[in-house]
mmCIF file of C-alpha atoms and ligand atoms in Angstrom:
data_model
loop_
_atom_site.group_PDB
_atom_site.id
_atom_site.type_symbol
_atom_site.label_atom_id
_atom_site.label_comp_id
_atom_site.label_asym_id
_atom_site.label_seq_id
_atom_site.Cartn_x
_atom_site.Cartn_y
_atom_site.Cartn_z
ATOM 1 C CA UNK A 1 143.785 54.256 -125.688
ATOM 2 C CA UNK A 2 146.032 55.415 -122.600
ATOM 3 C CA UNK A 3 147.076 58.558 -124.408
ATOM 4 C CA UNK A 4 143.434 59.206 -125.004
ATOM 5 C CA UNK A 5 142.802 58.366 -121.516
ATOM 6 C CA UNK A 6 145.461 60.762 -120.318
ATOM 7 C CA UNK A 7 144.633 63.266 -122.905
ATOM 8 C CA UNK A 8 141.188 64.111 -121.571
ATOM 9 C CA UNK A 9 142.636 63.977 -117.910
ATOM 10 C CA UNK A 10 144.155 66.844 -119.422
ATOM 11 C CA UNK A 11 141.404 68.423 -120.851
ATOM 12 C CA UNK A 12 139.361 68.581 -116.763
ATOM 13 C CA UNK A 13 142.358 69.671 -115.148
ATOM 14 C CA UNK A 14 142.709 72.448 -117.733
ATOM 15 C CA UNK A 15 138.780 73.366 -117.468
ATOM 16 C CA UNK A 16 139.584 72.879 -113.568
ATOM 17 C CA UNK A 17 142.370 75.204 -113.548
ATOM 18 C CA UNK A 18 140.198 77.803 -116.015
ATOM 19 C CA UNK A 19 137.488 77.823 -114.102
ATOM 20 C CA UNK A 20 139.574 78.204 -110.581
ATOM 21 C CA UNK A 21 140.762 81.016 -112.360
ATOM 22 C CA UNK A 22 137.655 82.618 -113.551
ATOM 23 C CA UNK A 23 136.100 82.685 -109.894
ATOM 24 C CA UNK A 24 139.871 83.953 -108.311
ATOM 25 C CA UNK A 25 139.910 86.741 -111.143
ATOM 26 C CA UNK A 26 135.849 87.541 -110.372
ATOM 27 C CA UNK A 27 136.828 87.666 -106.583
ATOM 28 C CA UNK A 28 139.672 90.130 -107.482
ATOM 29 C CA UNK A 29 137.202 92.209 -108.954
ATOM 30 C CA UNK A 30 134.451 92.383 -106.725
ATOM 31 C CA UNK A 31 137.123 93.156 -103.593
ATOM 32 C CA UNK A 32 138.245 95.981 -105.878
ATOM 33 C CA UNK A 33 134.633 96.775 -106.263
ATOM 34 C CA UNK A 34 134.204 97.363 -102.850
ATOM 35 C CA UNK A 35 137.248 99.219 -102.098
ATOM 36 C CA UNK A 36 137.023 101.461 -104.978
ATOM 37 C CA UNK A 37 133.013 102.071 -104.763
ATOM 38 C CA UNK A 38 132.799 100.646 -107.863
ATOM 39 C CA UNK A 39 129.116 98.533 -107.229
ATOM 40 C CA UNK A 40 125.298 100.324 -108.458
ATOM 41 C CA UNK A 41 122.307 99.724 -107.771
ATOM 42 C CA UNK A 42 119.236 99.951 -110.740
ATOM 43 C CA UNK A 43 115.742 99.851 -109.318
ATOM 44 C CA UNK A 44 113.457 97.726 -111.895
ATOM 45 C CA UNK A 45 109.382 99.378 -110.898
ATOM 46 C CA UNK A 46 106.900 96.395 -110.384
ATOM 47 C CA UNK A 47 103.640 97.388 -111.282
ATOM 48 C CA UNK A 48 100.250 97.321 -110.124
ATOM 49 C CA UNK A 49 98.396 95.276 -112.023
ATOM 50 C CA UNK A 50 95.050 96.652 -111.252
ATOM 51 C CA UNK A 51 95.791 100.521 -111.829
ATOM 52 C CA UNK A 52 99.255 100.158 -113.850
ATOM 53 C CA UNK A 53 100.934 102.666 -111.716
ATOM 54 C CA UNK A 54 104.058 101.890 -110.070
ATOM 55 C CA UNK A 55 103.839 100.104 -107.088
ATOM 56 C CA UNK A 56 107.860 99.791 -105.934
ATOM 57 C CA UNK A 57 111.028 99.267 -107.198
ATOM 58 C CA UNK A 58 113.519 96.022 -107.109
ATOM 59 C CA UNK A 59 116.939 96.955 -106.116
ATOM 60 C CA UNK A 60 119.237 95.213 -108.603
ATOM 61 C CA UNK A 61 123.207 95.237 -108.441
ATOM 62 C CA UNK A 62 125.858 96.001 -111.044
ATOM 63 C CA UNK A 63 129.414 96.890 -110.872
ATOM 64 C CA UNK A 64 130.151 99.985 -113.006
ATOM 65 C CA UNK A 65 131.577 99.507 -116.306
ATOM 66 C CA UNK A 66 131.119 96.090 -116.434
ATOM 67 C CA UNK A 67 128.957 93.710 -118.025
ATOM 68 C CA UNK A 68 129.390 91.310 -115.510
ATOM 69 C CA UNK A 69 126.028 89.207 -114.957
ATOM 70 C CA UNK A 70 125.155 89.566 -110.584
ATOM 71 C CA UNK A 71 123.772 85.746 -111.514
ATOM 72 C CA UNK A 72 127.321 85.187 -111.408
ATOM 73 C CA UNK A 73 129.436 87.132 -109.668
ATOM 74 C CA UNK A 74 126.845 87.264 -106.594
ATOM 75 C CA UNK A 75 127.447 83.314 -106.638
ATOM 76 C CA UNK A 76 130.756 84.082 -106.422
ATOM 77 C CA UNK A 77 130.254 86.276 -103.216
ATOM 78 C CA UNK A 78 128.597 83.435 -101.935
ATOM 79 C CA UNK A 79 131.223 80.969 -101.772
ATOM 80 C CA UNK A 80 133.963 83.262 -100.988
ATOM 81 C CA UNK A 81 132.082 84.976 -98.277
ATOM 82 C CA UNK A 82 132.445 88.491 -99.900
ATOM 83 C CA UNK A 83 128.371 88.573 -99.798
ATOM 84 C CA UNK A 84 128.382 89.628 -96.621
ATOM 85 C CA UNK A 85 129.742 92.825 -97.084
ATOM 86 C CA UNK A 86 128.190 93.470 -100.543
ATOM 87 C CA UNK A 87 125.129 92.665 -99.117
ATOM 88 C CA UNK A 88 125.646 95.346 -96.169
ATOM 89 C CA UNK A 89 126.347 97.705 -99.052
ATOM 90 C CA UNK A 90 123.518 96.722 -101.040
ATOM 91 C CA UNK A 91 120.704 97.289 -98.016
ATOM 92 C CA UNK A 92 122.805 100.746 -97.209
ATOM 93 C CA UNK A 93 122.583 101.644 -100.712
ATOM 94 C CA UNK A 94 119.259 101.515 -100.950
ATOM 95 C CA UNK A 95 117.707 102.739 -97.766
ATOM 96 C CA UNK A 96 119.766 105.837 -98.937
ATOM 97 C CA UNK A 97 117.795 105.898 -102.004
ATOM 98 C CA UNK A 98 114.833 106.172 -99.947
ATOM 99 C CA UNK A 99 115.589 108.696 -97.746
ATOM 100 C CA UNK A 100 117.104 111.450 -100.824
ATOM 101 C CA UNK A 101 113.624 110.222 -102.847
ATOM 102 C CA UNK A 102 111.568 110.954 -99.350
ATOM 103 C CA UNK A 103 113.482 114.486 -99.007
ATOM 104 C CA UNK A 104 113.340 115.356 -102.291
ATOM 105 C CA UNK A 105 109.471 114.588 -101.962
ATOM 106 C CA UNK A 106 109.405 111.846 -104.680
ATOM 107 C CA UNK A 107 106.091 110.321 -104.155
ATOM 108 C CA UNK A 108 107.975 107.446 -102.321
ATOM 109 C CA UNK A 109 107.543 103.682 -103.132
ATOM 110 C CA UNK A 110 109.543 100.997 -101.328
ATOM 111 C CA UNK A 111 112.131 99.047 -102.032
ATOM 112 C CA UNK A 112 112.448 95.108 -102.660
ATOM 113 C CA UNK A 113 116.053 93.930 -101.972
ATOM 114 C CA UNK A 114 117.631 90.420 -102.781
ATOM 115 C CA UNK A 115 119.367 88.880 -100.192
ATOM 116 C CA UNK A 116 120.797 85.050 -101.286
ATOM 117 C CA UNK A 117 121.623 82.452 -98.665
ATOM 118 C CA UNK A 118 124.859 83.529 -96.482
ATOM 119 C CA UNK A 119 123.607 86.807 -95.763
ATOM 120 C CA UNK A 120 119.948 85.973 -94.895
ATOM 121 C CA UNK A 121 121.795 83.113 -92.401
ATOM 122 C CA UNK A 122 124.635 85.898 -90.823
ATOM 123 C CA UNK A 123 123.180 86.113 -88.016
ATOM 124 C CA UNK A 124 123.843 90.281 -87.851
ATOM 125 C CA UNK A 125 121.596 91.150 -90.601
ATOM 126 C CA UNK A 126 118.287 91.928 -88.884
ATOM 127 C CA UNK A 127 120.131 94.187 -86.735
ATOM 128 C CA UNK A 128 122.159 95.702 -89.962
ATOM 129 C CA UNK A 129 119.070 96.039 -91.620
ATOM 130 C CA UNK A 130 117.525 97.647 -88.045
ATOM 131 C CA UNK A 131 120.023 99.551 -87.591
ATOM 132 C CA UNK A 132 120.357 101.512 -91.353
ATOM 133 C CA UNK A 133 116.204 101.984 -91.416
ATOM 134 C CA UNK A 134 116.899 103.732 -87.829
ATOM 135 C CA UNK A 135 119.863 105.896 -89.032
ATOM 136 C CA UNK A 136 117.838 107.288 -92.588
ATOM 137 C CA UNK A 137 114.813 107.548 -90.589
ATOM 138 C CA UNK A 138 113.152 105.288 -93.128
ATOM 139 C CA UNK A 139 110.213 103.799 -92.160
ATOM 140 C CA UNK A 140 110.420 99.366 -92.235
ATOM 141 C CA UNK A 141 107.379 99.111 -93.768
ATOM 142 C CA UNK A 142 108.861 100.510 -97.155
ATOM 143 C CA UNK A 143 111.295 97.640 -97.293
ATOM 144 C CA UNK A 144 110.528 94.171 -98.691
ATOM 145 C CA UNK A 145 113.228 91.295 -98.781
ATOM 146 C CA UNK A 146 113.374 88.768 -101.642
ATOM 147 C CA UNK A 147 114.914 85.496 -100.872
ATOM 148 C CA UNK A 148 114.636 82.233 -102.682
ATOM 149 C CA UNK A 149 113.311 78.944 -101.462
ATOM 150 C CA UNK A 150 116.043 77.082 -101.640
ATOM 151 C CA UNK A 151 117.475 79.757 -98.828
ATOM 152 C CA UNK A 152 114.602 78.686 -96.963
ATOM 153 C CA UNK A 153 115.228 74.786 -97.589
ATOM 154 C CA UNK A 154 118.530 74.892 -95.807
ATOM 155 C CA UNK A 155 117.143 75.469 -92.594
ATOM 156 C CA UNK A 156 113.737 75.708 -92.233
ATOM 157 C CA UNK A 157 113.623 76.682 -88.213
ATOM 158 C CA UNK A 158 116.436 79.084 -88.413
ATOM 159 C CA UNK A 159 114.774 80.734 -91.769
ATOM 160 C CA UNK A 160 111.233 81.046 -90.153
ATOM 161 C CA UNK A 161 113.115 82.472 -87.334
ATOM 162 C CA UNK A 162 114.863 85.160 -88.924
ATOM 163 C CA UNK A 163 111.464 85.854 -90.738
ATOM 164 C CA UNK A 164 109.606 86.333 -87.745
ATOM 165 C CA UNK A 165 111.990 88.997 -86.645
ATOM 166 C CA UNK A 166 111.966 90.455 -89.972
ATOM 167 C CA UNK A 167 107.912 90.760 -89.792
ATOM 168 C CA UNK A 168 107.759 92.099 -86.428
ATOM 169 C CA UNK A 169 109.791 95.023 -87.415
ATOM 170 C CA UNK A 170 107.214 95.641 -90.584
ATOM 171 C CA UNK A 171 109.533 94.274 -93.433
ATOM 172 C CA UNK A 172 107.270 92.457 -95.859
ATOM 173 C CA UNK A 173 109.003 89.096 -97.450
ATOM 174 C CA UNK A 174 108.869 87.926 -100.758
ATOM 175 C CA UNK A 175 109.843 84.584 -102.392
ATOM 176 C CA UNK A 176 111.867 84.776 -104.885
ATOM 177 C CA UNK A 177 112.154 82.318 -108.032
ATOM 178 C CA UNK A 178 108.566 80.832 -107.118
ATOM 179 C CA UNK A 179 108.599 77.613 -109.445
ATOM 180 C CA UNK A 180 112.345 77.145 -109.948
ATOM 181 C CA UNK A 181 113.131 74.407 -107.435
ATOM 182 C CA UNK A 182 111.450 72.070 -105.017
ATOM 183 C CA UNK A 183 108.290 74.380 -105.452
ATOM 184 C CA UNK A 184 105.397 73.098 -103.107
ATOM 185 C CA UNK A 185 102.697 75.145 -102.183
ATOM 186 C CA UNK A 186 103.090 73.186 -99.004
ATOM 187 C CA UNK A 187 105.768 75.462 -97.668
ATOM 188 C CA UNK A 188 103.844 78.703 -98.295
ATOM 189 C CA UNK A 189 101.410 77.153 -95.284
ATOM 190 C CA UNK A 190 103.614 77.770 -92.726
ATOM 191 C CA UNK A 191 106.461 80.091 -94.127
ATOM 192 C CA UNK A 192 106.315 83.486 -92.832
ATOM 193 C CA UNK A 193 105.829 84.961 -96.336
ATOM 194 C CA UNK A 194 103.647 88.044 -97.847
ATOM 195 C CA UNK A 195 104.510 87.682 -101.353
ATOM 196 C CA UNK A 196 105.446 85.557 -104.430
ATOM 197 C CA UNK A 197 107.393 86.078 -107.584
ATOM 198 C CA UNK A 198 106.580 83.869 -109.918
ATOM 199 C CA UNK A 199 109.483 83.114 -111.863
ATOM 200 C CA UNK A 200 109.990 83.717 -115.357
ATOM 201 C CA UNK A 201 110.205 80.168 -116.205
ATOM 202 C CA UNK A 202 106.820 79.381 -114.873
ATOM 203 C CA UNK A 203 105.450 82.240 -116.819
ATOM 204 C CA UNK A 204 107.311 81.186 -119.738
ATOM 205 C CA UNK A 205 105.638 77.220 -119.900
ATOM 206 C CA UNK A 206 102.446 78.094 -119.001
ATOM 207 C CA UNK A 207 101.204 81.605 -120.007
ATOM 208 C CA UNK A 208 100.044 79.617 -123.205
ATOM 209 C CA UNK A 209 96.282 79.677 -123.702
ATOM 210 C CA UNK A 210 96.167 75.857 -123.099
ATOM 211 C CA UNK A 211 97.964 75.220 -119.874
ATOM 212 C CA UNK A 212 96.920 78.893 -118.427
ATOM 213 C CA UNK A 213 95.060 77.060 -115.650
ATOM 214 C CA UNK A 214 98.127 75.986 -114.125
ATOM 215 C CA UNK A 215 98.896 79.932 -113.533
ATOM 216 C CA UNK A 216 95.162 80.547 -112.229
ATOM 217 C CA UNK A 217 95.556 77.809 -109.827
ATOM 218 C CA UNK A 218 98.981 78.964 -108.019
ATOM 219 C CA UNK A 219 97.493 82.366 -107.865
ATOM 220 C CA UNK A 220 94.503 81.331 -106.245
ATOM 221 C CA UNK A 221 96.237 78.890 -103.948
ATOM 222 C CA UNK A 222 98.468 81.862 -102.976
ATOM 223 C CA UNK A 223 95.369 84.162 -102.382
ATOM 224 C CA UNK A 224 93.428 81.764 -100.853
ATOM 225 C CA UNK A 225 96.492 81.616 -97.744
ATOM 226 C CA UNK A 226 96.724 85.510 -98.425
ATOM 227 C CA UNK A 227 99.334 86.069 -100.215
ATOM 228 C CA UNK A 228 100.305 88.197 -102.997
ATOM 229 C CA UNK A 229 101.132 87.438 -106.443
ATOM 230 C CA UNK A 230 104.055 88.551 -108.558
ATOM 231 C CA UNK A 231 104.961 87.589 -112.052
ATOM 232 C CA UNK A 232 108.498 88.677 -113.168
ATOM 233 C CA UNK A 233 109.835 88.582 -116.692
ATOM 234 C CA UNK A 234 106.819 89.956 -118.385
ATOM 235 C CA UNK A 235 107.988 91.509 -121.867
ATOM 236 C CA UNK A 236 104.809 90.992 -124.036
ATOM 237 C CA UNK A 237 101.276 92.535 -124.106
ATOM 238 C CA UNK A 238 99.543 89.602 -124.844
ATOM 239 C CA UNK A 239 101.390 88.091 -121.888
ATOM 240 C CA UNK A 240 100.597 90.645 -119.431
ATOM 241 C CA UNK A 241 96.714 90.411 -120.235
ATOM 242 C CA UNK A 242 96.955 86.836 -119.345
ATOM 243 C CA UNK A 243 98.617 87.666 -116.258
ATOM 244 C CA UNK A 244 96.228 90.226 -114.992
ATOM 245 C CA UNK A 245 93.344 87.676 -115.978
ATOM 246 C CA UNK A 246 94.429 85.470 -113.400
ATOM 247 C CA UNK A 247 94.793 88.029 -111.156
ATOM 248 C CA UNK A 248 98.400 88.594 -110.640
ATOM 249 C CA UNK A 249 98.706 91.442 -108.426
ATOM 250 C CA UNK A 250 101.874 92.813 -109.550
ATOM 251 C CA UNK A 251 103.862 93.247 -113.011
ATOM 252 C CA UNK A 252 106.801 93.647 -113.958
ATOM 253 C CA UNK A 253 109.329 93.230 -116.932
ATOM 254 C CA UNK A 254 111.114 94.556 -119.943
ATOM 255 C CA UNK A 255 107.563 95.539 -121.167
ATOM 256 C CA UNK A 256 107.190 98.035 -118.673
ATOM 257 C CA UNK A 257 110.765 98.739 -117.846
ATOM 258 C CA UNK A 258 114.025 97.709 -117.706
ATOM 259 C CA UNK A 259 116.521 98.164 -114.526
ATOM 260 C CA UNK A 260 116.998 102.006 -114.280
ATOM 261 C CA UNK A 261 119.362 103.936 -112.859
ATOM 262 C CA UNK A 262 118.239 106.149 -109.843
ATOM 263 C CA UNK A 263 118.579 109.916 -111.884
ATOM 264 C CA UNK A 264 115.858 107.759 -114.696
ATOM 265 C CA UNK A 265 113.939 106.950 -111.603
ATOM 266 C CA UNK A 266 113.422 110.223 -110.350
ATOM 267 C CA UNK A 267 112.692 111.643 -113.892
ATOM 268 C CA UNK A 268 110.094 108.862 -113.938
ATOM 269 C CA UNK A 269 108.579 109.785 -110.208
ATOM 270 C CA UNK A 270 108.311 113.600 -111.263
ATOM 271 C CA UNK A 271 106.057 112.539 -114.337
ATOM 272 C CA UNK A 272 103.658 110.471 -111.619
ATOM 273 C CA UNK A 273 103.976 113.507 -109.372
ATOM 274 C CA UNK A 274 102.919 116.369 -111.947
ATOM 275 C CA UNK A 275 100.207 113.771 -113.297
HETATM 276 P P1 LIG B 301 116.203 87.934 -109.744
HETATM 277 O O1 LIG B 301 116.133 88.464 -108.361
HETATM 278 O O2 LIG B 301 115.288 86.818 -110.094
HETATM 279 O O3 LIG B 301 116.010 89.194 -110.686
HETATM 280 C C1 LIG B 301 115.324 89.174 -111.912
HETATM 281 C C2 LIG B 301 116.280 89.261 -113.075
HETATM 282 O O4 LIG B 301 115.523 89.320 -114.279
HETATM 283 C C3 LIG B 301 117.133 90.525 -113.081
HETATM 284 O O5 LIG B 301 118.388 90.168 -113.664
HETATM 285 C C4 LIG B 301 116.358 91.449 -114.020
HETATM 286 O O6 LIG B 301 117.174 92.451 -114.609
HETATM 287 C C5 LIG B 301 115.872 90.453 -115.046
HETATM 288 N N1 LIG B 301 114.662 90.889 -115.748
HETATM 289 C C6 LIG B 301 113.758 91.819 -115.388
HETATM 290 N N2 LIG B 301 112.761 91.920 -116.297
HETATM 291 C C7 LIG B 301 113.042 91.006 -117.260
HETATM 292 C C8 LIG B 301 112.372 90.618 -118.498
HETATM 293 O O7 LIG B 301 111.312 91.131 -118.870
HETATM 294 N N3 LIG B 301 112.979 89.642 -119.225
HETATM 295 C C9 LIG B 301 114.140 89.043 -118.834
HETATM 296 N N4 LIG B 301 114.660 88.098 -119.609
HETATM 297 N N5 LIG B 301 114.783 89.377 -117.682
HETATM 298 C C10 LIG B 301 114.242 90.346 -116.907
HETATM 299 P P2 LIG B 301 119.761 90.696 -113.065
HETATM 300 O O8 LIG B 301 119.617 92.119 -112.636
HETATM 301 O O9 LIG B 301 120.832 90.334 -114.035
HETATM 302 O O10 LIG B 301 119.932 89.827 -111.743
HETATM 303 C C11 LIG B 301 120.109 88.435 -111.808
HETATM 304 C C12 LIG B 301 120.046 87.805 -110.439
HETATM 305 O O11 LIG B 301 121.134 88.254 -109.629
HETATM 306 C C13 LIG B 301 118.789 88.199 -109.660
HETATM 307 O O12 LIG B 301 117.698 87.413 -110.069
HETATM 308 C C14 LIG B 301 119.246 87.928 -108.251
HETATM 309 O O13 LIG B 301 119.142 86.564 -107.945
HETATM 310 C C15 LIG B 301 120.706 88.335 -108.300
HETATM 311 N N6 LIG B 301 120.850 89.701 -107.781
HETATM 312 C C16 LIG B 301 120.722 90.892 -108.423
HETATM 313 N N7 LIG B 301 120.940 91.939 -107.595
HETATM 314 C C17 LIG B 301 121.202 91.405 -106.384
HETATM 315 C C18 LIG B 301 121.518 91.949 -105.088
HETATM 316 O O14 LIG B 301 121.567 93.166 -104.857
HETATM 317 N N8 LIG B 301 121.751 91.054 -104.067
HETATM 318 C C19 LIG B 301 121.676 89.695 -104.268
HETATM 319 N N9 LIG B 301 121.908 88.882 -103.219
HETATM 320 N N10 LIG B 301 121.370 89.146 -105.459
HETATM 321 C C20 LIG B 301 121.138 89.988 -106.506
HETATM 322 CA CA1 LIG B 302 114.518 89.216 -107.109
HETATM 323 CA CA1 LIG B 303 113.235 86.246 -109.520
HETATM 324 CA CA1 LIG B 304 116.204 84.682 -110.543
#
């Protein structure tokens, strides 16, 4: 019985030690990452539900040549505080996107970026964010920030704080996940928000004909305080049909598209434009 006992002592301090090492090797890689320029962004298009056109593009992260999931590494950022400047890189990125695709006469559409917990809370990145839209000339209202509500949770006065700021300068907010964690429609009352994503788990349980009500009645508690209605994860007709009968305002999914890279984008914006 002790060896037993010692023997699986064993076994957590290895998976300790393995894990330790798995985060210190994904560190190594994302400060490489950075230093060699090594991160992408894909833009995903959300669609209109109503007319099926495009209606903007999520920004999405990737490191190049790697199939490294951003549902971990960017929880990796997190704790080691590398998120800040990822993040920084991720908002730059992107508001450069816009102003080639505005120059190059793309019909434009904006651009939703995720930002997770540490960087909504450092406390420079309204001005970061103020700063890049001045520099590109890019107009605020074209950007829309995704955070989740468990961002929000942390620190409700602070959060509703930084979302005020965000609002008066145009940026629309979005939240993320909607369904995932302590979900109550409570919050949307008095959170600052224009927008919500219904996450794909949500869709997932109760897209089916019998529980669609529960879908119908988020969407028309959201519209009822004014807010918008996203659902994320769509891949199947038959889903998205259900979707638009509740009236979800935006789509978006495999079904539509997946993540593209920007030159797919552009090919994709010139077929709108010679429509
Ligand atoms: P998210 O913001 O909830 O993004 C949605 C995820 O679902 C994306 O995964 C997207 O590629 C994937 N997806 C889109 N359509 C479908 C579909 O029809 N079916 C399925 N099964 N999946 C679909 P991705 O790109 O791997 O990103 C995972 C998470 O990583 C994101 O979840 C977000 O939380 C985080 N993330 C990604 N890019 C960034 C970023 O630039 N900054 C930050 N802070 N987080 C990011
Ligand atoms: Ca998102
Ligand atoms: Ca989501
Ligand atoms: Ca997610």
């Amino acid at each position: 019985a002790k060896n037993n006992g010692k023997n699986r002592c064993m076994m957590f301090d290895e998976q300790m030690t393995s894990a330790f090492h798995e985060r210190f090797k994904i560190e190594k890689i994302l400060r490489e990452a950075l230093e060699y320029q090594r991160f992408r962004l894909l833009y995903q298009p959300v669609i209109d539900a109503q007319t099926g056109a495009i209606a903007y593009f999520e920004a999405l992260i990737r490191i190049q040549d790697s199939s490294l999931s951003p549902a971990v590494f960017i929880q990796v950022a997190e704790e080691s505080g590398l998120i800040i400047p990822i993040g920084r890189w991720v908002i730059q990125e992107a508001i450069c996107q816009q102003r080639k695709w505005i120059d190059a006469n793309y019909p434009v559409k904006g651009i939703a970026i995720n930002i997770s917990g540490n960087q909504f809370y450092d406390e420079n990145l309204v001005a970061y964010i103020a700063n890049s839209l001045d520099e590109q000339k890019v107009d605020p209202a074209l950007i829309e920030i995704e955070i989740t509500e468990s961002v929000l949770i942390d620190n409700k006065e602070k959060a509703i704080n930084i979302m005020k700021k965000l609002k008066e300068m145009r940026i629309r907010i979005a939240l993320d996940d909607f369904g995932t964690g302590f979900s109550s429609l409570n919050y949307l009352t008095f959170m600052p928000v224009d927008k919500i994503k219904l996450d794909k788990s949500l869709k997932d349980k109760f897209i089916r004909m019998e529980s669609i009500q529960v879908m119908e009645g988020i969407v028309s508690v959201a519209h009822g305080l004014g807010l918008m209605v996203v659902a994320e994860g769509v891949e199947e007709e038959v889903e998205a049909n259900r979707l638009k009968r509740v009236k979800c305002d935006y789509l978006q999914g495999y079904l539509y598209s997946r993540p593209l890279r920007s030159n797919d984008v552009e090919r994709l914006l010139k077929i709108q434009t010679n429509l």
